Amino acid sequence: MKEILREHIEEIIQLTDDEFAYVLSHFTLKNFKKHQIVVHQDDPVKYNFFILKGLMKSARIASDGKEHIVQFAMENWWITDLEAFHYGTNSKFTIDCLEDATTYTITLENKTKLCRELSKMEHFFHIKTTAGYIALQKRVLCLISSKAQDRYHNLLEQYPGLIRRLPKTMIASFLGVSRETLSRLDLN
Amino acid sequence: MKEILREHIEEIIQLTDDEFAYVLSHFTLKNFKKHQIVVHQDDPVKYNFFILKGLMKSARIASDGKEHIVQFAMENWWITDLEAFHYGTNSKFTIDCLEDATTYTITLENKTKLCRELSKMEHFFHIKTTAGYIALQKRVLCLISSKAQDRYHNLLEQYPGLIRRLPKTMIASFLGVSRETLSRLDLN
DNA sequence: CGCGCGATTGAGTAATTTCAAATCTAGTGG
DNA sequence: CCACTAGATTTGAAATTACTCAATCGCGCG
């Protein structure tokens, strides 16, 4: 468990054993079961989640009852409602488990403390956020410039391992089309 | 000029006069004229731009010749192709001026140096990137969950000052609809 | 076997695009 | 002050794309 987090962090910065032990002490290991809700829409967000094992999604239920999936996260990905987490507002999204999950969670207080006391960790989070920004920018471009079919292929190409674990209904929701439309596309 | 940048940074962190002078020495003041191209699609990206005055857009020209606007930036906003800037790859976008512009530019080398030497600045950029991430996440949600009309109103509500300075063609491109469709919407 | 869930298919409707033409507007030069 | 032009915006009409609602299919599991 520890090793996974350590390797993940050390892809970006180097830590001594002591430093890593200190970093680790700011995280809490938490397990969740499939279908378990980790963040409730309209509730405050306590944690940022680093996924060791499992699969989650972050989605918003619109007023008409439809679910719009904003993010998936699997092994070695982070997930939370970053806005609510950072600004202490209520979550716009519900985050739940598509598979049983094991996570390291960190509170905002601990993240802030860690960044203040170990500037390498601020660098780490900065780089991670930058990568997330870049990924979102790509997604925006895809959404405004491509037809549903190309969006599907684009996703498949970028995250083939993820797609295999997802029901098509959810892929459709993530792509911003109805499940019927996705089903009618020629996916070859 | 200096004061604008200083106030912008000091919204997030505190700097002594000496520190700010040091920070400032990593930036270069650059002026651009309306229609001038600041970053060419498929070229490397030298700078991240902080806009003191003016208005720019970042857009991708697709293979069919259509322009898809990914970002606008006006006073006190940052703009670049963050992926190309950080990873040294070629820009996916063309960034150009919709109005005459005055900017402070910073190279990746200087940004990295600044972050290493003054950890407060790493914090500053981290917070800025986080805010950008949050804004993009909102945009993604809007794109997958709303009709064109609601997307327009959403944008108008969030950035009324920006909309007033933009031709409708560009707003349409930003929203991911054709200019004809935007023109036909009932915008009241 | 039969239930439940996900995926597909059909039919009608709505939203959006495309291409073309018309209209409007701001700036320029006479 | 007017005429002219270039660019932006709007409008029209047909074609495409996607959505909704309903029905059906397929499959794994108790």
PDB file of N, CA, C and O in Angstrom, chain A residues 111-159:
ATOM      1  N   LYS A 111      -3.257  18.572   3.771  1.00  0.00           N
ATOM      2  CA  LYS A 111      -2.615  18.893   2.501  1.00  0.00           C
ATOM      3  C   LYS A 111      -1.910  20.248   2.616  1.00  0.00           C
ATOM      4  O   LYS A 111      -0.757  20.402   2.199  1.00  0.00           O
ATOM      5  N   THR A 112      -2.605  21.203   3.183  1.00  0.00           N
ATOM      6  CA  THR A 112      -2.037  22.537   3.348  1.00  0.00           C
ATOM      7  C   THR A 112      -0.789  22.485   4.228  1.00  0.00           C
ATOM      8  O   THR A 112       0.245  23.091   3.918  1.00  0.00           O
ATOM      9  N   LYS A 113      -0.904  21.743   5.316  1.00  0.00           N
ATOM     10  CA  LYS A 113       0.215  21.598   6.248  1.00  0.00           C
ATOM     11  C   LYS A 113       1.423  20.989   5.545  1.00  0.00           C
ATOM     12  O   LYS A 113       2.553  21.497   5.651  1.00  0.00           O
ATOM     13  N   LEU A 114       1.164  19.932   4.804  1.00  0.00           N
ATOM     14  CA  LEU A 114       2.218  19.229   4.089  1.00  0.00           C
ATOM     15  C   LEU A 114       2.905  20.161   3.083  1.00  0.00           C
ATOM     16  O   LEU A 114       4.133  20.202   2.992  1.00  0.00           O
ATOM     17  N   CYS A 115       2.117  20.923   2.364  1.00  0.00           N
ATOM     18  CA  CYS A 115       2.678  21.835   1.372  1.00  0.00           C
ATOM     19  C   CYS A 115       3.517  22.920   2.027  1.00  0.00           C
ATOM     20  O   CYS A 115       4.536  23.353   1.487  1.00  0.00           O
ATOM     21  N   ARG A 116       3.070  23.344   3.204  1.00  0.00           N
ATOM     22  CA  ARG A 116       3.787  24.415   3.891  1.00  0.00           C
ATOM     23  C   ARG A 116       5.112  23.902   4.439  1.00  0.00           C
ATOM     24  O   ARG A 116       6.132  24.582   4.386  1.00  0.00           O
ATOM     25  N   GLU A 117       5.063  22.684   4.962  1.00  0.00           N
ATOM     26  CA  GLU A 117       6.232  22.181   5.679  1.00  0.00           C
ATOM     27  C   GLU A 117       7.235  21.477   4.766  1.00  0.00           C
ATOM     28  O   GLU A 117       8.399  21.314   5.128  1.00  0.00           O
ATOM     29  N   LEU A 118       6.758  21.032   3.628  1.00  0.00           N
ATOM     30  CA  LEU A 118       7.623  20.276   2.728  1.00  0.00           C
ATOM     31  C   LEU A 118       7.335  20.784   1.319  1.00  0.00           C
ATOM     32  O   LEU A 118       6.426  20.319   0.653  1.00  0.00           O
ATOM     33  N   SER A 119       8.155  21.749   0.894  1.00  0.00           N
ATOM     34  CA  SER A 119       7.779  22.452  -0.334  1.00  0.00           C
ATOM     35  C   SER A 119       7.827  21.526  -1.550  1.00  0.00           C
ATOM     36  O   SER A 119       7.161  21.771  -2.545  1.00  0.00           O
ATOM     37  N   LYS A 120       8.573  20.447  -1.455  1.00  0.00           N
ATOM     38  CA  LYS A 120       8.545  19.460  -2.524  1.00  0.00           C
ATOM     39  C   LYS A 120       7.134  18.929  -2.755  1.00  0.00           C
ATOM     40  O   LYS A 120       6.754  18.606  -3.877  1.00  0.00           O
ATOM     41  N   MET A 121       6.382  18.799  -1.661  1.00  0.00           N
ATOM     42  CA  MET A 121       5.018  18.283  -1.800  1.00  0.00           C
ATOM     43  C   MET A 121       4.101  19.298  -2.475  1.00  0.00           C
ATOM     44  O   MET A 121       3.185  18.921  -3.207  1.00  0.00           O
ATOM     45  N   GLU A 122       4.367  20.569  -2.231  1.00  0.00           N
ATOM     46  CA  GLU A 122       3.600  21.582  -2.965  1.00  0.00           C
ATOM     47  C   GLU A 122       3.897  21.436  -4.456  1.00  0.00           C
ATOM     48  O   GLU A 122       2.995  21.519  -5.288  1.00  0.00           O
ATOM     49  N   HIS A 123       5.163  21.221  -4.761  1.00  0.00           N
ATOM     50  CA  HIS A 123       5.538  21.006  -6.155  1.00  0.00           C
ATOM     51  C   HIS A 123       4.803  19.789  -6.723  1.00  0.00           C
ATOM     52  O   HIS A 123       4.264  19.833  -7.827  1.00  0.00           O
ATOM     53  N   PHE A 124       4.786  18.726  -5.949  1.00  0.00           N
ATOM     54  CA  PHE A 124       4.090  17.518  -6.395  1.00  0.00           C
ATOM     55  C   PHE A 124       2.625  17.799  -6.736  1.00  0.00           C
ATOM     56  O   PHE A 124       2.152  17.472  -7.829  1.00  0.00           O
ATOM     57  N   PHE A 125       1.931  18.421  -5.809  1.00  0.00           N
ATOM     58  CA  PHE A 125       0.512  18.701  -6.054  1.00  0.00           C
ATOM     59  C   PHE A 125       0.326  19.687  -7.213  1.00  0.00           C
ATOM     60  O   PHE A 125      -0.629  19.595  -7.979  1.00  0.00           O
ATOM     61  N   HIS A 126       1.252  20.623  -7.322  1.00  0.00           N
ATOM     62  CA  HIS A 126       1.200  21.582  -8.417  1.00  0.00           C
ATOM     63  C   HIS A 126       1.279  20.858  -9.766  1.00  0.00           C
ATOM     64  O   HIS A 126       0.482  21.100 -10.672  1.00  0.00           O
ATOM     65  N   ILE A 127       2.240  19.956  -9.866  1.00  0.00           N
ATOM     66  CA  ILE A 127       2.399  19.196 -11.107  1.00  0.00           C
ATOM     67  C   ILE A 127       1.169  18.342 -11.402  1.00  0.00           C
ATOM     68  O   ILE A 127       0.685  18.284 -12.537  1.00  0.00           O
ATOM     69  N   LYS A 128       0.644  17.719 -10.371  1.00  0.00           N
ATOM     70  CA  LYS A 128      -0.552  16.882 -10.547  1.00  0.00           C
ATOM     71  C   LYS A 128      -1.735  17.706 -11.026  1.00  0.00           C
ATOM     72  O   LYS A 128      -2.492  17.297 -11.908  1.00  0.00           O
ATOM     73  N   THR A 129      -1.896  18.876 -10.435  1.00  0.00           N
ATOM     74  CA  THR A 129      -3.009  19.750 -10.828  1.00  0.00           C
ATOM     75  C   THR A 129      -2.821  20.227 -12.262  1.00  0.00           C
ATOM     76  O   THR A 129      -3.780  20.303 -13.043  1.00  0.00           O
ATOM     77  N   THR A 130      -1.585  20.533 -12.606  1.00  0.00           N
ATOM     78  CA  THR A 130      -1.285  20.957 -13.980  1.00  0.00           C
ATOM     79  C   THR A 130      -1.659  19.857 -14.973  1.00  0.00           C
ATOM     80  O   THR A 130      -2.277  20.122 -16.014  1.00  0.00           O
ATOM     81  N   ALA A 131      -1.311  18.618 -14.640  1.00  0.00           N
ATOM     82  CA  ALA A 131      -1.651  17.503 -15.523  1.00  0.00           C
ATOM     83  C   ALA A 131      -3.164  17.363 -15.652  1.00  0.00           C
ATOM     84  O   ALA A 131      -3.685  17.091 -16.748  1.00  0.00           O
ATOM     85  N   GLY A 132      -3.866  17.571 -14.550  1.00  0.00           N
ATOM     86  CA  GLY A 132      -5.326  17.511 -14.588  1.00  0.00           C
ATOM     87  C   GLY A 132      -5.900  18.613 -15.459  1.00  0.00           C
ATOM     88  O   GLY A 132      -6.830  18.386 -16.239  1.00  0.00           O
ATOM     89  N   TYR A 133      -5.321  19.788 -15.347  1.00  0.00           N
ATOM     90  CA  TYR A 133      -5.758  20.928 -16.161  1.00  0.00           C
ATOM     91  C   TYR A 133      -5.587  20.612 -17.642  1.00  0.00           C
ATOM     92  O   TYR A 133      -6.480  20.841 -18.459  1.00  0.00           O
ATOM     93  N   ILE A 134      -4.452  20.071 -17.987  1.00  0.00           N
ATOM     94  CA  ILE A 134      -4.169  19.737 -19.382  1.00  0.00           C
ATOM     95  C   ILE A 134      -5.162  18.695 -19.904  1.00  0.00           C
ATOM     96  O   ILE A 134      -5.688  18.818 -21.013  1.00  0.00           O
ATOM     97  N   ALA A 135      -5.442  17.698 -19.072  1.00  0.00           N
ATOM     98  CA  ALA A 135      -6.396  16.661 -19.485  1.00  0.00           C
ATOM     99  C   ALA A 135      -7.783  17.257 -19.702  1.00  0.00           C
ATOM    100  O   ALA A 135      -8.486  16.907 -20.666  1.00  0.00           O
ATOM    101  N   LEU A 136      -8.169  18.165 -18.819  1.00  0.00           N
ATOM    102  CA  LEU A 136      -9.490  18.787 -18.963  1.00  0.00           C
ATOM    103  C   LEU A 136      -9.559  19.655 -20.203  1.00  0.00           C
ATOM    104  O   LEU A 136     -10.570  19.714 -20.892  1.00  0.00           O
ATOM    105  N   GLN A 137      -8.465  20.333 -20.496  1.00  0.00           N
ATOM    106  CA  GLN A 137      -8.430  21.188 -21.678  1.00  0.00           C
ATOM    107  C   GLN A 137      -8.627  20.348 -22.946  1.00  0.00           C
ATOM    108  O   GLN A 137      -9.352  20.732 -23.864  1.00  0.00           O
ATOM    109  N   LYS A 138      -7.985  19.193 -22.967  1.00  0.00           N
ATOM    110  CA  LYS A 138      -8.172  18.280 -24.092  1.00  0.00           C
ATOM    111  C   LYS A 138      -9.620  17.852 -24.212  1.00  0.00           C
ATOM    112  O   LYS A 138     -10.170  17.744 -25.302  1.00  0.00           O
ATOM    113  N   ARG A 139     -10.214  17.591 -23.071  1.00  0.00           N
ATOM    114  CA  ARG A 139     -11.609  17.133 -23.082  1.00  0.00           C
ATOM    115  C   ARG A 139     -12.528  18.229 -23.596  1.00  0.00           C
ATOM    116  O   ARG A 139     -13.447  17.968 -24.373  1.00  0.00           O
ATOM    117  N   VAL A 140     -12.268  19.458 -23.168  1.00  0.00           N
ATOM    118  CA  VAL A 140     -13.066  20.582 -23.654  1.00  0.00           C
ATOM    119  C   VAL A 140     -12.942  20.707 -25.161  1.00  0.00           C
ATOM    120  O   VAL A 140     -13.945  20.821 -25.877  1.00  0.00           O
ATOM    121  N   LEU A 141     -11.732  20.656 -25.660  1.00  0.00           N
ATOM    122  CA  LEU A 141     -11.522  20.757 -27.106  1.00  0.00           C
ATOM    123  C   LEU A 141     -12.297  19.681 -27.829  1.00  0.00           C
ATOM    124  O   LEU A 141     -12.982  19.929 -28.822  1.00  0.00           O
ATOM    125  N   CYS A 142     -12.214  18.477 -27.298  1.00  0.00           N
ATOM    126  CA  CYS A 142     -12.912  17.344 -27.888  1.00  0.00           C
ATOM    127  C   CYS A 142     -14.419  17.582 -27.894  1.00  0.00           C
ATOM    128  O   CYS A 142     -15.094  17.330 -28.898  1.00  0.00           O
ATOM    129  N   LEU A 143     -14.935  18.098 -26.797  1.00  0.00           N
ATOM    130  CA  LEU A 143     -16.384  18.311 -26.692  1.00  0.00           C
ATOM    131  C   LEU A 143     -16.882  19.381 -27.652  1.00  0.00           C
ATOM    132  O   LEU A 143     -17.977  19.272 -28.201  1.00  0.00           O
ATOM    133  N   ILE A 144     -16.089  20.440 -27.866  1.00  0.00           N
ATOM    134  CA  ILE A 144     -16.574  21.504 -28.745  1.00  0.00           C
ATOM    135  C   ILE A 144     -16.236  21.262 -30.214  1.00  0.00           C
ATOM    136  O   ILE A 144     -16.820  21.897 -31.078  1.00  0.00           O
ATOM    137  N   SER A 145     -15.325  20.348 -30.477  1.00  0.00           N
ATOM    138  CA  SER A 145     -14.889  20.223 -31.868  1.00  0.00           C
ATOM    139  C   SER A 145     -15.227  18.892 -32.527  1.00  0.00           C
ATOM    140  O   SER A 145     -15.175  18.784 -33.748  1.00  0.00           O
ATOM    141  N   SER A 146     -15.585  17.885 -31.759  1.00  0.00           N
ATOM    142  CA  SER A 146     -15.791  16.563 -32.356  1.00  0.00           C
ATOM    143  C   SER A 146     -17.232  16.093 -32.253  1.00  0.00           C
ATOM    144  O   SER A 146     -17.954  16.468 -31.340  1.00  0.00           O
ATOM    145  N   LYS A 147     -17.595  15.229 -33.177  1.00  0.00           N
ATOM    146  CA  LYS A 147     -18.876  14.532 -33.138  1.00  0.00           C
ATOM    147  C   LYS A 147     -18.773  13.419 -32.093  1.00  0.00           C
ATOM    148  O   LYS A 147     -17.679  12.984 -31.737  1.00  0.00           O
ATOM    149  N   ALA A 148     -19.920  12.944 -31.671  1.00  0.00           N
ATOM    150  CA  ALA A 148     -19.973  11.916 -30.633  1.00  0.00           C
ATOM    151  C   ALA A 148     -19.072  10.727 -30.969  1.00  0.00           C
ATOM    152  O   ALA A 148     -18.354  10.207 -30.121  1.00  0.00           O
ATOM    153  N   GLN A 149     -19.108  10.317 -32.217  1.00  0.00           N
ATOM    154  CA  GLN A 149     -18.331   9.150 -32.625  1.00  0.00           C
ATOM    155  C   GLN A 149     -16.829   9.352 -32.432  1.00  0.00           C
ATOM    156  O   GLN A 149     -16.137   8.475 -31.923  1.00  0.00           O
ATOM    157  N   ASP A 150     -16.343  10.531 -32.817  1.00  0.00           N
ATOM    158  CA  ASP A 150     -14.924  10.812 -32.657  1.00  0.00           C
ATOM    159  C   ASP A 150     -14.557  10.960 -31.182  1.00  0.00           C
ATOM    160  O   ASP A 150     -13.456  10.605 -30.770  1.00  0.00           O
ATOM    161  N   ARG A 151     -15.492  11.490 -30.412  1.00  0.00           N
ATOM    162  CA  ARG A 151     -15.227  11.603 -28.982  1.00  0.00           C
ATOM    163  C   ARG A 151     -15.046  10.222 -28.377  1.00  0.00           C
ATOM    164  O   ARG A 151     -14.158   9.993 -27.547  1.00  0.00           O
ATOM    165  N   TYR A 152     -15.876   9.276 -28.803  1.00  0.00           N
ATOM    166  CA  TYR A 152     -15.755   7.917 -28.299  1.00  0.00           C
ATOM    167  C   TYR A 152     -14.392   7.324 -28.649  1.00  0.00           C
ATOM    168  O   TYR A 152     -13.696   6.780 -27.795  1.00  0.00           O
ATOM    169  N   HIS A 153     -14.015   7.465 -29.891  1.00  0.00           N
ATOM    170  CA  HIS A 153     -12.740   6.881 -30.316  1.00  0.00           C
ATOM    171  C   HIS A 153     -11.560   7.534 -29.615  1.00  0.00           C
ATOM    172  O   HIS A 153     -10.579   6.884 -29.262  1.00  0.00           O
ATOM    173  N   ASN A 154     -11.668   8.817 -29.447  1.00  0.00           N
ATOM    174  CA  ASN A 154     -10.642   9.556 -28.737  1.00  0.00           C
ATOM    175  C   ASN A 154     -10.457   9.007 -27.318  1.00  0.00           C
ATOM    176  O   ASN A 154      -9.340   8.757 -26.860  1.00  0.00           O
ATOM    177  N   LEU A 155     -11.571   8.799 -26.647  1.00  0.00           N
ATOM    178  CA  LEU A 155     -11.539   8.282 -25.275  1.00  0.00           C
ATOM    179  C   LEU A 155     -10.954   6.878 -25.247  1.00  0.00           C
ATOM    180  O   LEU A 155     -10.103   6.548 -24.414  1.00  0.00           O
ATOM    181  N   LEU A 156     -11.409   6.064 -26.178  1.00  0.00           N
ATOM    182  CA  LEU A 156     -10.943   4.680 -26.263  1.00  0.00           C
ATOM    183  C   LEU A 156      -9.430   4.640 -26.471  1.00  0.00           C
ATOM    184  O   LEU A 156      -8.718   3.831 -25.880  1.00  0.00           O
ATOM    185  N   GLU A 157      -8.961   5.550 -27.308  1.00  0.00           N
ATOM    186  CA  GLU A 157      -7.537   5.590 -27.611  1.00  0.00           C
ATOM    187  C   GLU A 157      -6.728   6.029 -26.387  1.00  0.00           C
ATOM    188  O   GLU A 157      -5.670   5.473 -26.102  1.00  0.00           O
ATOM    189  N   GLN A 158      -7.260   7.023 -25.677  1.00  0.00           N
ATOM    190  CA  GLN A 158      -6.505   7.548 -24.537  1.00  0.00           C
ATOM    191  C   GLN A 158      -6.543   6.635 -23.313  1.00  0.00           C
ATOM    192  O   GLN A 158      -5.578   6.543 -22.575  1.00  0.00           O
ATOM    193  N   TYR A 159      -7.702   6.019 -23.070  1.00  0.00           N
ATOM    194  CA  TYR A 159      -7.858   5.219 -21.860  1.00  0.00           C
ATOM    195  C   TYR A 159      -8.500   3.875 -22.143  1.00  0.00           C
ATOM    196  O   TYR A 159      -9.577   3.577 -21.612  1.00  0.00           O
TER     197      TYR A 159
END
